[in-house]
Short mmCIF file of N, CA and C in Angstrom, two decimals:
data_model
loop_
_atom_site.label_atom_id
_atom_site.label_comp_id
_atom_site.label_asym_id
_atom_site.label_seq_id
_atom_site.Cartn_x
_atom_site.Cartn_y
_atom_site.Cartn_z
N MET A 1 -62.22 -86.49 23.62
CA MET A 1 -61.26 -86.50 24.70
C MET A 1 -59.83 -86.32 24.18
N ALA A 2 -59.54 -86.95 23.04
CA ALA A 2 -58.21 -86.84 22.46
C ALA A 2 -57.95 -85.41 22.00
N LEU A 3 -58.97 -84.75 21.48
CA LEU A 3 -58.83 -83.36 21.03
C LEU A 3 -58.53 -82.44 22.21
N LYS A 4 -59.16 -82.70 23.34
CA LYS A 4 -58.93 -81.88 24.53
C LYS A 4 -57.49 -82.05 25.02
N ASN A 5 -56.97 -83.26 24.97
CA ASN A 5 -55.58 -83.51 25.38
C ASN A 5 -54.61 -82.81 24.43
N GLN A 6 -54.90 -82.85 23.14
CA GLN A 6 -54.02 -82.20 22.17
C GLN A 6 -54.02 -80.69 22.38
N LEU A 7 -55.19 -80.12 22.61
CA LEU A 7 -55.26 -78.68 22.85
C LEU A 7 -54.54 -78.29 24.14
N SER A 8 -54.64 -79.13 25.15
CA SER A 8 -53.95 -78.86 26.41
C SER A 8 -52.44 -78.89 26.22
N ILE A 9 -51.97 -79.86 25.45
CA ILE A 9 -50.53 -79.96 25.19
C ILE A 9 -50.06 -78.76 24.37
N ILE A 10 -50.82 -78.37 23.37
CA ILE A 10 -50.46 -77.20 22.55
C ILE A 10 -50.43 -75.94 23.40
N LEU A 11 -51.42 -75.76 24.25
CA LEU A 11 -51.47 -74.59 25.12
C LEU A 11 -50.28 -74.58 26.08
N LEU A 12 -49.95 -75.74 26.62
CA LEU A 12 -48.80 -75.84 27.52
C LEU A 12 -47.50 -75.49 26.79
N LEU A 13 -47.34 -75.98 25.57
CA LEU A 13 -46.14 -75.67 24.79
C LEU A 13 -46.04 -74.17 24.48
N ILE A 14 -47.15 -73.56 24.14
CA ILE A 14 -47.14 -72.12 23.84
C ILE A 14 -46.76 -71.31 25.07
N VAL A 15 -47.35 -71.64 26.21
CA VAL A 15 -47.05 -70.90 27.44
C VAL A 15 -45.60 -71.07 27.84
N THR A 16 -45.08 -72.29 27.76
CA THR A 16 -43.66 -72.50 28.13
C THR A 16 -42.73 -71.81 27.15
N ALA A 17 -43.10 -71.77 25.88
CA ALA A 17 -42.26 -71.08 24.89
C ALA A 17 -42.21 -69.58 25.17
N LEU A 18 -43.33 -69.01 25.57
CA LEU A 18 -43.36 -67.58 25.85
C LEU A 18 -42.48 -67.21 27.04
N PHE A 19 -42.50 -68.02 28.09
CA PHE A 19 -41.73 -67.70 29.29
C PHE A 19 -40.28 -68.14 29.20
N SER A 20 -39.98 -69.14 28.38
CA SER A 20 -38.60 -69.62 28.31
C SER A 20 -37.70 -68.60 27.61
N GLY A 21 -38.23 -67.82 26.69
CA GLY A 21 -37.41 -66.83 25.99
C GLY A 21 -36.84 -65.80 26.94
N GLN A 22 -37.65 -65.31 27.84
CA GLN A 22 -37.17 -64.32 28.81
C GLN A 22 -36.19 -64.96 29.78
N THR A 23 -36.48 -66.15 30.24
CA THR A 23 -35.61 -66.83 31.20
C THR A 23 -34.26 -67.14 30.59
N LEU A 24 -34.24 -67.66 29.39
CA LEU A 24 -32.97 -68.00 28.74
C LEU A 24 -32.18 -66.75 28.38
N ALA A 25 -32.86 -65.68 28.03
CA ALA A 25 -32.16 -64.44 27.69
C ALA A 25 -31.41 -63.90 28.89
N GLU A 26 -31.99 -63.99 30.07
CA GLU A 26 -31.32 -63.50 31.27
C GLU A 26 -30.17 -64.41 31.66
N ARG A 27 -30.28 -65.69 31.41
CA ARG A 27 -29.26 -66.64 31.81
C ARG A 27 -27.98 -66.53 30.99
N HIS A 28 -28.09 -66.26 29.72
CA HIS A 28 -26.94 -66.27 28.83
C HIS A 28 -26.28 -64.90 28.68
N GLY A 29 -26.46 -64.03 29.64
CA GLY A 29 -25.79 -62.75 29.62
C GLY A 29 -26.54 -61.65 28.90
N HIS A 30 -27.67 -61.96 28.33
CA HIS A 30 -28.47 -60.93 27.69
C HIS A 30 -29.34 -60.26 28.74
N GLU A 31 -29.55 -58.99 28.57
CA GLU A 31 -30.39 -58.27 29.52
C GLU A 31 -31.76 -58.05 28.91
N TYR A 32 -32.75 -58.21 29.73
CA TYR A 32 -34.13 -58.03 29.29
C TYR A 32 -34.64 -56.73 29.90
N PHE A 33 -34.91 -55.75 29.05
CA PHE A 33 -35.35 -54.45 29.53
C PHE A 33 -36.86 -54.35 29.43
N VAL A 34 -37.46 -53.97 30.50
CA VAL A 34 -38.90 -53.77 30.52
C VAL A 34 -39.17 -52.28 30.28
N VAL A 35 -40.00 -51.98 29.31
CA VAL A 35 -40.38 -50.60 29.05
C VAL A 35 -41.47 -50.24 30.05
N LYS A 36 -41.15 -49.34 30.96
CA LYS A 36 -42.10 -49.00 32.01
C LYS A 36 -43.23 -48.13 31.49
N ASP A 37 -42.91 -47.24 30.59
CA ASP A 37 -43.93 -46.31 30.12
C ASP A 37 -43.61 -45.96 28.67
N ILE A 38 -44.60 -45.97 27.83
CA ILE A 38 -44.39 -45.66 26.42
C ILE A 38 -43.94 -44.22 26.24
N ASP A 39 -44.36 -43.30 27.12
CA ASP A 39 -43.93 -41.91 27.02
C ASP A 39 -42.43 -41.78 27.23
N ILE A 40 -41.89 -42.58 28.14
CA ILE A 40 -40.44 -42.55 28.38
C ILE A 40 -39.70 -43.03 27.15
N GLN A 41 -40.20 -44.11 26.53
CA GLN A 41 -39.54 -44.63 25.33
C GLN A 41 -39.60 -43.62 24.19
N LEU A 42 -40.76 -43.00 23.99
CA LEU A 42 -40.88 -42.01 22.92
C LEU A 42 -40.00 -40.80 23.18
N SER A 43 -39.89 -40.38 24.44
CA SER A 43 -39.03 -39.26 24.80
C SER A 43 -37.57 -39.61 24.52
N HIS A 44 -37.17 -40.83 24.85
CA HIS A 44 -35.80 -41.27 24.60
C HIS A 44 -35.50 -41.29 23.10
N GLN A 45 -36.45 -41.80 22.31
CA GLN A 45 -36.26 -41.83 20.87
C GLN A 45 -36.17 -40.42 20.30
N ALA A 46 -36.97 -39.50 20.81
CA ALA A 46 -36.93 -38.12 20.33
C ALA A 46 -35.59 -37.49 20.67
N ASP A 47 -35.09 -37.75 21.89
CA ASP A 47 -33.78 -37.22 22.27
C ASP A 47 -32.69 -37.79 21.38
N SER A 48 -32.77 -39.09 21.09
CA SER A 48 -31.77 -39.73 20.24
C SER A 48 -31.82 -39.16 18.83
N ASP A 49 -33.02 -38.95 18.31
CA ASP A 49 -33.16 -38.38 16.97
C ASP A 49 -32.61 -36.96 16.93
N GLU A 50 -32.86 -36.20 18.00
CA GLU A 50 -32.36 -34.83 18.07
C GLU A 50 -30.83 -34.80 18.10
N LEU A 51 -30.23 -35.68 18.89
CA LEU A 51 -28.77 -35.76 18.96
C LEU A 51 -28.18 -36.21 17.63
N ARG A 52 -28.82 -37.18 16.99
CA ARG A 52 -28.34 -37.67 15.70
C ARG A 52 -28.39 -36.56 14.66
N GLN A 53 -29.48 -35.79 14.66
CA GLN A 53 -29.62 -34.70 13.69
C GLN A 53 -28.57 -33.61 13.95
N ALA A 54 -28.32 -33.31 15.21
CA ALA A 54 -27.30 -32.30 15.54
C ALA A 54 -25.92 -32.77 15.09
N ALA A 55 -25.62 -34.05 15.27
CA ALA A 55 -24.33 -34.58 14.83
C ALA A 55 -24.20 -34.55 13.31
N GLU A 56 -25.27 -34.89 12.61
CA GLU A 56 -25.24 -34.84 11.14
C GLU A 56 -25.07 -33.42 10.65
N ASP A 57 -25.75 -32.47 11.27
CA ASP A 57 -25.61 -31.06 10.88
C ASP A 57 -24.19 -30.57 11.12
N SER A 58 -23.62 -30.94 12.25
CA SER A 58 -22.26 -30.54 12.56
C SER A 58 -21.27 -31.13 11.56
N ALA A 59 -21.48 -32.39 11.19
CA ALA A 59 -20.60 -33.03 10.21
C ALA A 59 -20.73 -32.35 8.85
N ASP A 60 -21.94 -32.00 8.46
CA ASP A 60 -22.14 -31.30 7.19
C ASP A 60 -21.45 -29.94 7.19
N ASP A 61 -21.58 -29.20 8.29
CA ASP A 61 -20.90 -27.90 8.41
C ASP A 61 -19.39 -28.07 8.32
N PHE A 62 -18.86 -29.10 8.98
CA PHE A 62 -17.42 -29.33 8.94
C PHE A 62 -16.97 -29.66 7.52
N ARG A 63 -17.74 -30.49 6.81
CA ARG A 63 -17.38 -30.83 5.43
C ARG A 63 -17.37 -29.60 4.53
N GLU A 64 -18.39 -28.75 4.69
CA GLU A 64 -18.45 -27.53 3.88
C GLU A 64 -17.27 -26.61 4.18
N HIS A 65 -16.94 -26.46 5.46
CA HIS A 65 -15.82 -25.61 5.85
C HIS A 65 -14.51 -26.19 5.31
N HIS A 66 -14.32 -27.48 5.44
CA HIS A 66 -13.09 -28.12 4.96
C HIS A 66 -12.98 -27.98 3.45
N HIS A 67 -14.10 -28.15 2.75
CA HIS A 67 -14.10 -28.01 1.30
C HIS A 67 -13.74 -26.58 0.90
N ALA A 68 -14.29 -25.59 1.60
CA ALA A 68 -14.01 -24.20 1.28
C ALA A 68 -12.55 -23.85 1.55
N VAL A 69 -12.00 -24.37 2.64
CA VAL A 69 -10.61 -24.07 2.98
C VAL A 69 -9.66 -24.72 1.99
N THR A 70 -9.91 -25.95 1.62
CA THR A 70 -8.98 -26.64 0.71
C THR A 70 -9.03 -26.07 -0.69
N HIS A 71 -10.14 -25.48 -1.11
CA HIS A 71 -10.20 -24.90 -2.44
C HIS A 71 -9.60 -23.50 -2.50
N ARG A 72 -9.39 -22.85 -1.36
CA ARG A 72 -8.74 -21.54 -1.36
C ARG A 72 -7.23 -21.66 -1.41
N ARG A 73 -6.70 -22.80 -1.03
CA ARG A 73 -5.25 -22.97 -1.03
C ARG A 73 -4.73 -23.06 -2.46
N PRO A 74 -3.53 -22.58 -2.65
CA PRO A 74 -2.94 -22.76 -3.99
C PRO A 74 -2.61 -24.24 -4.20
N ALA A 75 -2.70 -24.65 -5.42
CA ALA A 75 -2.43 -26.05 -5.74
C ALA A 75 -0.95 -26.35 -5.53
N THR A 76 -0.65 -27.45 -4.95
CA THR A 76 0.74 -27.88 -4.77
C THR A 76 0.96 -29.12 -5.61
N TYR A 77 2.05 -29.08 -6.35
CA TYR A 77 2.38 -30.21 -7.22
C TYR A 77 3.71 -30.78 -6.78
N LEU A 78 3.76 -32.05 -6.69
CA LEU A 78 5.01 -32.71 -6.33
C LEU A 78 5.83 -32.92 -7.58
N ARG A 79 7.16 -32.72 -7.45
CA ARG A 79 8.03 -32.90 -8.61
C ARG A 79 8.81 -34.15 -8.49
#
């Protein structure tokens, strides 16, 4: 009988711990986002990766262009 009471208390604590995290997160200004569909999440990640890659490529092109332009200029020395 004592073992059954202990298991009931443990189960109750686990269930309340699982639900309290979501409740407290909403109360303290944190937003809880539910993922409606895994395809939507994967699509969003793919779009984010594509945008990140485009930004990195653009930055690399700009660095190469800047490097080429600065090396064509004659050296200036301050006196």
